[in-house]
Amino acid sequence: MTVQIAIVLITLVVTFVVMAMEITTPNAVILCALGFLLLIGVLSPSDALAGFANDGLATIALMYIMAYAIAKSNVVNRLFNRILGNGQHERGALLKLLTTVSVISPFMNNTPIVSTLTPMVQKWCKEKGLSASKFLIPLSYATILSGLLTVLGTSTNLVAQGLLSKYHLKQFGTFDLAIVGLPITIVGIGYLMTIGYHLLPNYRNSPLDEVTDAPNDYLIEMSVGPDFEYLGQTVAAAGLRDLENVFLAAINRAGRPIVPVSQAVELQQGDKLYFTGSINEINDLLQIKGLIPSTEKVNMADITNEQAQIVELSIPENSTLINQTVKSANFRNRYGSVIVAIHRNAVQLKGQIGRINLKAGDDLVAITNNDGAQLEAMKDVHVFNTQPTQNVATTYKDFLPLLLLITTIIASTIGVIDLFVGLAAACVLLFLTKCVTVDDVVKAVDMNVLFLVASSYSLGVAMSNVGADKFIAKGLVALTGNSAPIVYMFLLYFITNFLTAILSNAAALSLMFPIVVSAAKIVNLPVIMLVMLITIAATADFSTPIGYQTNLIVYGPGHYKFTDYFKVGIPLNLICMVICVFVTYYAYVIL
């Protein structure tokens, strides 16, 4: 081992550890690693920026736009509302949901699908008296499984395409992955409908339900009496926004809610003030002369109406809110909403809400006066349990995005046009027909994911520059000794799958890619087979909510615990590993 190899490997290990500890965002960690490798000369500026010229990266961006346009059209919602039916047969409805998703997911990026369907499934389950926790993990898992049927189904597949192009290797055909994706999808859905179904939890009450059912556990109601010394003065002057343990969330004045409460609101006699916090913190408020505690149950109708509604929010893994406190993120002003409760791992977090550091997967209950369009525009949060919106008449814009996507897939599959060119042309048509706008692109394209993909590729380049990829590949060969090649394949799959669970799918694939390219020459196995192996391993992680974006999307709305993913996901991880290794070995080595 050379000094340079040792430096690169130590840098990677430190990067893994810091990312796993969630000290800061993955992008920030990888950026620091790249900066260090640039500084010591392992990477050149062109190497560090090479990932941003990846055609797979551009294809992911275009797929985000296409998927957003389809989701925006409400075609997906209308389809699934019909498919789910009346809810009389829970398992039958689940089977219809999973099979339909499995038809759609191979041709759309699965993240927008799950983002679109999660609130709809959640609302449908609530109306039918069913448990959303029996539906949402299977929804996420089914989109991951069926996303392996084509190169379009997941962002990981498209990253693999870009890496194959960068290394001047033959790329996957549109349906090449289906040789493994099809058996994995069939067996996986069968597992989710039988053993997995019984392992799924049966959680019925959401955090939003808990707040509305027992508001006194989350809110303290005080009235402004005649001897309150700050009558006619602002909230800021009264110091009610700087209390130690509670936060002023809302005011009801003569039956009209004021949410959120600005510093400039002037307090009047008879105002009802609502503070976030449990009854245990009421002592702080009793010290303020003129504030009279209520002895009645808090009436949520006093702080919600047709303008001010209570909603449920979830923090995605790419949110800029992660590792910020509610106060430092300026959540109230930024989103026009005030947080009433925060749940993490299905447990309510105690203490002053403004001082809580937000984490990926946190489930928030908030009161907001934003309308549907404003809620939809919240980029750093997923919004659930919103009030229903009015039905909009169907137009050509509802079907044009889907038609363009189908046409592009067919044309690229038969070789008439390159996939990237076809998607680019389709997106131009969407702009010209006003199916999407510039604002929609900002919402649709996840720049955090694109940056992570590009920067992770540069880490792989650093490994290749110093020979660390060959060093690791030889080490893995030595570890397996004289065992059959299939044992080496199991080891590669397991390592990639493990990295995905603690990092991200794009990072795991980008780091393992140069290793398997070197390994293919050492163990004399087809490089395309090993690339397919790690592509599927980097996608098919079901054991944690952070293993794949869609797992985290359903984490909060399903009110799951971290261990729920272990129980249901680890057997599915093993199923996918066995099928993938044996099928690829049979298809590429034995045949």
XYZ file of C-alpha atoms in Angstrom:
591
model
C 0.000 0.000 0.000
C 1.391 3.399 -1.012
C 1.095 6.553 1.067
C -1.386 8.037 -1.419
C -3.611 4.948 -1.273
C -3.540 5.084 2.531
C -4.503 8.789 2.506
C -7.403 8.212 0.121
C -8.699 5.214 2.083
C -8.459 7.082 5.399
C -10.290 10.028 3.806
C -13.058 7.697 2.632
C -13.389 6.027 6.037
C -13.621 9.399 7.788
C -16.198 10.489 5.198
C -18.275 7.341 5.853
C -18.153 7.819 9.615
C -19.100 11.504 9.525
C -21.958 10.853 7.086
C -23.249 7.979 9.224
C -23.128 10.189 12.336
C -25.247 12.821 10.519
C -23.142 15.662 11.914
C -23.932 17.680 8.801
C -25.425 17.076 5.353
C -23.891 14.392 3.070
C -23.125 17.035 0.445
C -21.131 19.103 2.934
C -19.140 16.037 4.052
C -18.250 14.975 0.511
C -17.398 18.562 -0.457
C -14.913 18.703 2.433
C -13.421 15.371 1.339
C -13.047 16.600 -2.241
C -11.474 19.849 -1.028
C -8.901 17.918 0.964
C -8.068 15.601 -1.957
C -7.701 18.637 -4.229
C -5.407 20.296 -1.718
C -3.024 17.331 -1.505
C -2.990 16.838 -5.277
C -4.818 13.523 -5.537
C -7.527 15.222 -7.586
C -7.096 17.881 -10.244
C -9.793 20.552 -10.707
C -10.987 18.763 -13.847
C -11.220 15.479 -11.893
C -13.253 17.138 -9.147
C -15.687 18.577 -11.697
C -15.848 15.508 -13.947
C -18.986 14.200 -12.277
C -20.934 17.306 -13.258
C -20.385 16.447 -16.928
C -21.933 13.004 -16.429
C -24.720 12.387 -18.963
C -26.441 10.180 -16.396
C -26.672 13.242 -14.146
C -28.400 15.284 -16.846
C -30.768 12.404 -17.578
C -31.750 12.257 -13.886
C -32.569 15.986 -13.967
C -34.758 15.551 -17.046
C -36.531 12.566 -15.490
C -37.306 14.668 -12.414
C -39.027 17.215 -14.672
C -40.992 14.566 -16.566
C -42.106 12.820 -13.363
C -43.093 16.144 -11.767
C -45.201 17.059 -14.804
C -47.019 13.713 -14.648
C -47.586 14.014 -10.884
C -48.790 17.620 -11.288
C -51.393 16.490 -13.816
C -53.294 14.459 -11.183
C -53.546 11.513 -13.582
C -51.726 9.331 -11.046
C -54.009 10.369 -8.180
C -57.172 9.711 -10.162
C -55.891 6.324 -11.295
C -55.001 5.145 -7.798
C -58.193 6.450 -6.212
C -60.080 4.114 -8.534
C -57.679 1.230 -7.990
C -57.823 1.314 -4.184
C -61.621 1.091 -4.231
C -63.878 1.043 -1.158
C -61.367 -0.459 1.254
C -63.520 -3.447 2.252
C -60.668 -5.868 1.525
C -57.431 -4.437 2.923
C -55.044 -6.990 1.493
C -56.800 -6.952 -1.875
C -56.437 -3.165 -2.037
C -52.753 -3.503 -1.110
C -52.162 -6.040 -3.876
C -53.827 -3.765 -6.458
C -51.717 -0.835 -5.224
C -48.445 -2.754 -5.458
C -49.112 -4.328 -8.856
C -50.171 -1.003 -10.381
C -47.135 0.763 -8.932
C -44.984 -2.001 -10.380
C -46.276 -1.196 -13.850
C -45.661 2.557 -13.530
C -42.426 2.720 -11.538
C -40.137 1.213 -14.209
C -40.866 4.196 -16.459
C -40.831 7.044 -13.943
C -38.360 8.019 -11.265
C -39.754 6.335 -8.154
C -39.171 9.257 -5.768
C -41.872 11.515 -7.321
C -44.251 8.546 -7.466
C -43.982 7.900 -3.730
C -44.103 11.637 -2.926
C -47.338 11.909 -4.922
C -49.026 8.749 -3.697
C -48.131 8.897 0.007
C -50.588 11.671 1.010
C -53.274 10.101 -1.179
C -52.834 6.642 0.387
C -52.673 8.199 3.854
C -55.943 10.080 3.297
C -57.644 7.026 1.763
C -56.634 4.827 4.728
C -57.980 7.397 7.174
C -61.326 7.576 5.361
C -61.654 3.785 5.270
C -60.513 3.226 8.854
C -57.419 1.297 7.767
C -53.827 1.521 8.967
C -51.552 3.512 6.637
C -48.581 1.661 8.128
C -49.771 -1.488 6.328
C -49.557 0.328 2.973
C -46.720 2.860 2.948
C -43.644 0.675 3.481
C -44.931 -1.777 0.812
C -45.534 1.213 -1.491
C -41.920 2.332 -1.103
C -40.508 -1.181 -1.432
C -42.590 -1.969 -4.529
C -41.368 1.147 -6.356
C -37.769 0.226 -5.530
C -38.220 -3.369 -6.690
C -40.024 -2.561 -9.929
C -37.690 0.380 -10.571
C -35.089 -2.297 -11.313
C -36.972 -3.397 -14.425
C -35.579 -0.564 -16.602
C -32.742 1.953 -16.560
C -35.336 4.709 -16.027
C -36.852 3.302 -12.846
C -34.386 4.678 -10.298
C -31.803 7.440 -10.178
C -29.228 4.761 -9.282
C -29.769 3.020 -12.615
C -29.176 6.297 -14.445
C -26.037 6.951 -12.398
C -24.779 3.517 -13.478
C -25.470 4.450 -17.114
C -23.437 7.621 -16.712
C -20.551 5.758 -15.065
C -20.494 3.147 -17.825
C -20.261 5.978 -20.340
C -17.451 7.710 -18.395
C -15.441 4.489 -18.290
C -16.116 3.876 -22.014
C -17.992 0.658 -21.312
C -21.104 -0.636 -23.030
C -24.232 0.819 -21.403
C -27.331 -1.068 -20.301
C -30.185 -1.414 -22.739
C -33.530 -0.049 -21.556
C -34.703 -3.454 -20.293
C -31.378 -5.219 -19.587
C -31.848 -4.941 -15.825
C -35.183 -6.765 -16.101
C -33.340 -10.093 -16.155
C -32.921 -9.585 -12.406
C -35.594 -6.949 -11.797
C -38.491 -9.141 -12.909
C -37.899 -12.101 -10.556
C -37.021 -9.724 -7.715
C -40.270 -7.790 -8.224
C -42.464 -10.903 -8.392
C -40.879 -12.596 -5.366
C -40.680 -9.295 -3.458
C -44.370 -8.508 -3.893
C -45.208 -12.066 -2.909
C -43.166 -11.577 0.281
C -44.847 -8.229 1.056
C -48.288 -9.792 0.664
C -47.527 -12.732 2.977
C -44.684 -12.769 5.522
C -43.947 -9.053 5.158
C -47.603 -8.150 5.651
C -47.674 -9.864 9.038
C -44.397 -8.204 10.069
C -45.716 -4.729 9.270
C -46.920 -2.687 12.271
C -50.543 -1.644 12.639
C -50.291 2.020 13.626
C -53.578 3.878 13.267
C -53.187 7.265 14.940
C -50.905 9.805 13.282
C -49.134 12.618 15.175
C -51.721 14.950 13.680
C -54.513 12.784 15.107
C -52.774 12.781 18.490
C -52.585 16.589 18.510
C -56.248 17.027 17.528
C -57.461 14.300 19.912
C -55.440 15.460 22.929
C -54.478 19.102 22.223
C -53.749 19.840 25.903
C -50.735 17.529 25.671
C -49.250 19.889 23.089
C -50.777 23.321 23.658
C -51.327 25.594 26.666
C -54.192 28.090 26.485
C -53.946 31.388 28.387
C -56.244 34.429 28.284
C -55.168 38.064 28.486
C -56.793 39.586 31.585
C -57.491 43.269 32.408
C -54.402 43.547 34.634
C -51.961 42.379 31.959
C -49.323 45.100 31.967
C -48.628 44.962 28.229
C -52.167 45.641 26.957
C -51.998 47.489 23.649
C -48.318 46.614 23.265
C -46.693 44.208 20.847
C -45.813 40.579 21.409
C -42.144 41.590 21.184
C -42.545 44.228 23.926
C -44.257 41.671 26.174
C -41.389 39.216 25.648
C -43.767 36.389 24.783
C -41.594 35.148 21.927
C -38.499 34.732 24.098
C -39.747 32.460 26.868
C -37.530 29.657 28.132
C -39.679 26.547 27.681
C -42.749 27.514 25.635
C -43.434 29.196 22.296
C -46.364 31.429 21.315
C -47.979 29.522 18.454
C -51.333 31.245 17.860
C -53.790 33.855 19.089
C -57.557 33.760 18.925
C -59.096 37.226 18.906
C -62.882 37.460 18.951
C -63.151 34.054 17.290
C -60.548 34.776 14.604
C -57.258 32.856 14.679
C -53.965 34.658 14.098
C -51.407 32.118 12.846
C -48.451 32.485 12.825
C -48.014 35.288 15.360
C -45.619 38.049 14.332
C -43.635 40.143 16.782
C -45.685 43.201 15.777
C -49.111 41.861 16.835
C -50.568 44.076 19.569
C -52.116 42.252 22.523
C -55.666 43.029 23.595
C -57.787 42.089 26.585
C -59.676 38.851 25.980
C -57.110 37.473 23.539
C -56.628 33.734 23.866
C -52.947 32.815 23.586
C -51.824 29.327 22.633
C -48.314 28.192 23.537
C -46.593 25.018 22.407
C -45.589 22.859 25.356
C -47.164 20.442 27.815
C -49.004 21.324 30.997
C -45.696 20.727 32.833
C -44.367 24.029 31.465
C -47.342 26.132 32.583
C -45.413 27.422 35.603
C -43.402 29.707 33.310
C -46.614 31.356 32.143
C -48.153 31.621 35.614
C -45.327 33.957 36.560
C -46.608 36.518 34.037
C -49.154 38.784 35.722
C -52.434 39.085 33.864
C -52.251 35.784 31.948
C -55.100 33.521 33.046
C -54.811 29.750 32.450
C -57.739 27.941 30.880
C -59.292 25.035 32.733
C -61.031 23.703 29.619
C -59.834 21.385 26.883
C -58.170 23.337 24.067
C -60.575 23.666 21.153
C -58.609 23.263 17.922
C -61.387 25.112 16.088
C -60.215 28.260 17.888
C -56.918 28.234 16.011
C -57.908 26.569 12.732
C -60.455 27.507 10.083
C -60.708 27.596 6.290
C -57.560 29.769 6.195
C -55.548 28.319 9.082
C -55.279 24.535 8.811
C -53.318 21.916 10.690
C -50.994 19.828 8.524
C -48.399 17.110 8.863
C -44.898 17.639 7.451
C -41.934 15.336 6.999
C -38.252 16.240 6.586
C -36.682 14.526 3.536
C -33.053 13.430 3.541
C -31.979 16.249 1.194
C -33.650 19.066 3.135
C -31.607 22.140 4.026
C -33.448 22.116 7.372
C -31.450 19.099 8.590
C -29.177 19.899 11.541
C -30.766 23.325 11.947
C -32.902 24.284 14.916
C -36.450 25.379 14.222
C -35.482 28.880 15.343
C -32.243 29.150 13.325
C -34.084 27.899 10.242
C -36.578 30.777 10.719
C -39.308 28.211 10.116
C -42.220 30.477 11.061
C -41.331 33.219 8.583
C -39.939 30.907 5.926
C -43.034 28.723 5.692
C -45.759 30.878 7.214
C -46.370 28.066 9.681
C -45.827 27.315 13.345
C -44.782 23.883 14.607
C -46.949 22.378 17.333
C -45.198 19.020 17.750
C -42.172 17.103 16.467
C -42.044 13.311 16.424
C -38.871 11.308 15.778
C -38.881 7.527 15.506
C -42.606 7.672 16.440
C -41.836 9.430 19.751
C -42.764 13.026 20.601
C -39.719 15.205 21.268
C -39.914 17.231 24.459
C -38.523 20.666 25.245
C -38.645 24.071 23.604
C -39.534 23.380 19.975
C -37.463 26.289 18.697
C -34.290 24.676 20.064
C -34.784 21.206 18.576
C -32.298 20.209 15.853
C -34.242 18.832 12.901
C -33.245 15.453 11.427
C -34.152 13.589 8.252
C -37.406 11.694 8.755
C -38.747 13.960 11.511
C -42.540 14.198 11.498
C -43.885 17.692 12.238
C -47.396 18.867 13.053
C -47.865 22.516 12.123
C -50.579 25.145 11.880
C -50.400 27.152 8.675
C -52.429 29.704 6.753
C -50.869 28.684 3.451
C -53.165 27.543 0.655
C -52.692 24.366 -1.360
C -50.349 25.935 -3.922
C -48.163 27.443 -1.210
C -47.998 24.141 0.649
C -47.005 22.375 -2.557
C -44.201 24.908 -3.050
C -42.515 23.966 0.251
C -39.325 22.455 -1.174
C -37.550 21.345 1.998
C -40.510 19.449 3.477
C -43.095 16.925 2.328
C -46.654 17.986 3.195
C -49.326 15.461 4.234
C -52.862 15.478 5.654
C -53.790 18.747 3.975
C -57.372 19.840 3.458
C -58.855 18.518 0.195
C -58.597 20.745 -2.847
C -61.305 21.292 -5.408
C -61.387 19.037 -8.434
C -59.987 20.631 -11.569
C -61.341 19.926 -15.041
C -59.273 17.521 -17.136
C -57.335 19.068 -20.046
C -54.747 17.933 -22.572
C -52.060 18.973 -20.074
C -53.075 16.039 -17.874
C -52.156 13.482 -20.526
C -49.424 15.158 -22.606
C -46.526 14.496 -20.140
C -47.408 10.798 -19.917
C -47.762 10.542 -23.707
C -44.382 12.217 -24.250
C -42.672 9.899 -21.757
C -44.131 6.770 -23.391
C -43.107 8.017 -26.836
C -39.556 8.768 -25.632
C -39.179 5.329 -24.051
C -40.370 3.529 -27.175
C -38.184 5.648 -29.477
C -35.048 5.168 -27.355
C -35.667 1.432 -26.930
C -35.866 0.757 -30.669
C -32.845 2.999 -31.278
C -34.564 5.859 -33.101
C -33.243 8.465 -30.670
C -30.894 8.654 -27.691
C -32.694 8.632 -24.327
C -31.148 11.915 -23.198
C -32.042 13.656 -26.461
C -35.595 12.293 -26.313
C -36.131 13.452 -22.726
C -34.661 16.875 -23.534
C -37.027 17.274 -26.502
C -39.981 16.147 -24.368
C -39.128 18.706 -21.674
C -38.922 21.472 -24.287
C -42.424 20.542 -25.469
C -43.660 20.631 -21.867
C -42.302 24.186 -21.577
C -43.822 25.293 -24.868
C -47.241 23.908 -23.933
C -46.947 25.395 -20.408
C -47.318 22.000 -18.753
C -44.322 23.013 -16.649
C -42.842 26.387 -15.799
C -39.445 27.588 -14.614
C -40.797 27.567 -11.057
C -41.834 23.938 -11.528
C -38.286 23.016 -12.543
C -36.949 24.545 -9.340
C -39.394 22.408 -7.353
C -38.926 19.263 -9.443
C -35.161 18.972 -9.806
C -33.505 17.903 -6.587
C -30.179 19.726 -6.755
C -28.979 18.090 -3.535
C -29.268 14.653 -5.130
C -27.545 15.809 -8.323
C -24.691 17.365 -6.362
C -24.294 14.194 -4.290
C -24.170 12.061 -7.434
C -21.583 14.316 -9.106
C -19.332 14.668 -6.058
C -19.506 10.937 -5.237
C -18.251 10.206 -8.754
C -15.208 12.391 -8.062
C -14.391 10.299 -4.981
C -14.349 7.268 -7.257
C -11.948 9.115 -9.589
C -9.660 9.776 -6.608
C -9.566 6.040 -5.884
C -8.650 5.287 -9.504
C -5.968 8.012 -9.638
C -3.929 6.465 -6.816
C -4.770 2.812 -7.509
C -6.950 2.359 -4.413
C -9.623 0.657 -6.523
C -7.181 -2.057 -7.621
C -5.835 -2.375 -4.073
C -9.331 -2.973 -2.654
C -10.286 -5.319 -5.513
C -7.180 -7.469 -4.879
C -7.855 -7.420 -1.152
C -11.376 -8.726 -1.685
C -10.035 -11.471 -3.963
C -7.539 -12.458 -1.277
C -10.340 -12.486 1.282
C -12.358 -15.023 -0.732
C -9.262 -17.093 -1.528
C -9.844 -19.955 -3.957
C -13.593 -19.901 -3.520
C -15.938 -20.005 -6.482
C -16.555 -16.660 -8.291
C -20.087 -16.608 -6.946
C -18.691 -16.136 -3.413
C -16.853 -13.021 -4.625
C -20.127 -11.774 -6.127
C -21.912 -12.236 -2.808
C -19.161 -10.229 -1.094
C -19.391 -7.346 -3.601
C -23.171 -7.258 -3.284
C -23.058 -7.261 0.510
C -20.473 -4.460 0.729
C -22.395 -2.262 -1.727
C -25.676 -2.913 0.045
C -24.105 -2.107 3.407
C -22.635 1.172 2.102
C -26.067 2.120 0.759
C -27.615 1.587 4.184
C -25.215 3.988 5.893
C -24.501 6.476 3.070
C -26.691 6.821 -0.012
C -27.323 4.756 -3.120
C -25.474 7.175 -5.433
C -22.433 7.387 -3.151
C -22.284 3.604 -2.679
C -22.473 2.953 -6.434
C -19.941 5.651 -7.350
C -17.409 4.330 -4.826
C -17.841 0.670 -5.743
C -17.844 1.216 -9.510
C -14.049 1.581 -10.057
C -13.487 -1.333 -7.680
C -15.636 -3.750 -9.710
C -14.118 -2.541 -12.988
C -10.708 -3.541 -11.599
C -12.106 -6.713 -10.017
C -13.592 -7.905 -13.318
C -10.084 -8.127 -14.815
C -8.612 -9.848 -11.745
C -11.261 -12.564 -11.348
C -12.029 -12.786 -15.083
C -15.749 -12.045 -14.806
C -17.865 -9.920 -17.208
C -17.648 -6.298 -16.084
C -21.261 -5.606 -17.137
C -22.396 -8.413 -14.819
C -20.570 -6.945 -11.820
C -21.855 -3.448 -12.626
C -25.398 -4.812 -12.764
C -24.775 -6.551 -9.438
C -23.686 -3.403 -7.593
C -26.340 -1.260 -9.297
C -29.056 -3.486 -7.886
C -27.277 -3.765 -4.516
C -27.055 0.035 -4.306
C -30.776 0.349 -4.960
C -32.311 -2.619 -3.150
C -31.798 -1.597 0.460
C -34.915 -1.969 2.588
C -33.345 -2.271 6.031
C -33.336 1.407 7.048
C -35.369 4.524 6.283
C -32.194 6.256 5.050
C -31.178 3.485 2.656
C -33.299 4.868 -0.159
C -35.147 8.179 -0.642
C -38.594 6.601 -0.863
C -38.111 4.772 2.452
C -37.582 8.105 4.168
C -40.574 9.718 2.447
C -42.969 7.215 4.070
C -41.110 7.088 7.406
C -42.944 9.994 9.043
C -46.388 9.619 7.412
C -46.436 5.902 8.255
C -45.380 6.735 11.844
C -42.863 3.933 11.674
C -40.073 3.177 14.091
C -36.551 2.591 12.810
C -36.814 -1.051 13.857
C -39.894 -1.583 11.647
C -37.596 -1.348 8.624
C -35.242 -3.928 10.144
C -38.038 -6.446 10.693
C -39.610 -6.117 7.252
C -36.611 -5.020 5.208
C -33.736 -7.310 6.174
C -35.446 -10.504 4.898
C -36.211 -8.664 1.647
C -32.564 -7.544 1.409
C -31.488 -11.179 1.664
C -34.074 -12.326 -0.885
C -32.863 -9.732 -3.393
C -29.196 -10.597 -2.810
C -29.710 -14.323 -3.412
C -31.830 -13.794 -6.538
C -29.497 -11.157 -7.975
C -26.278 -13.115 -7.489
C -27.588 -16.423 -8.822
C -29.501 -14.936 -11.773
C -26.629 -12.724 -12.956
C -24.111 -15.568 -12.543
C -26.320 -17.960 -14.502
C -27.068 -15.407 -17.240
C -23.525 -14.108 -17.776
C -21.230 -16.985 -16.767
C -23.050 -20.296 -17.199
C -25.055 -19.489 -20.343
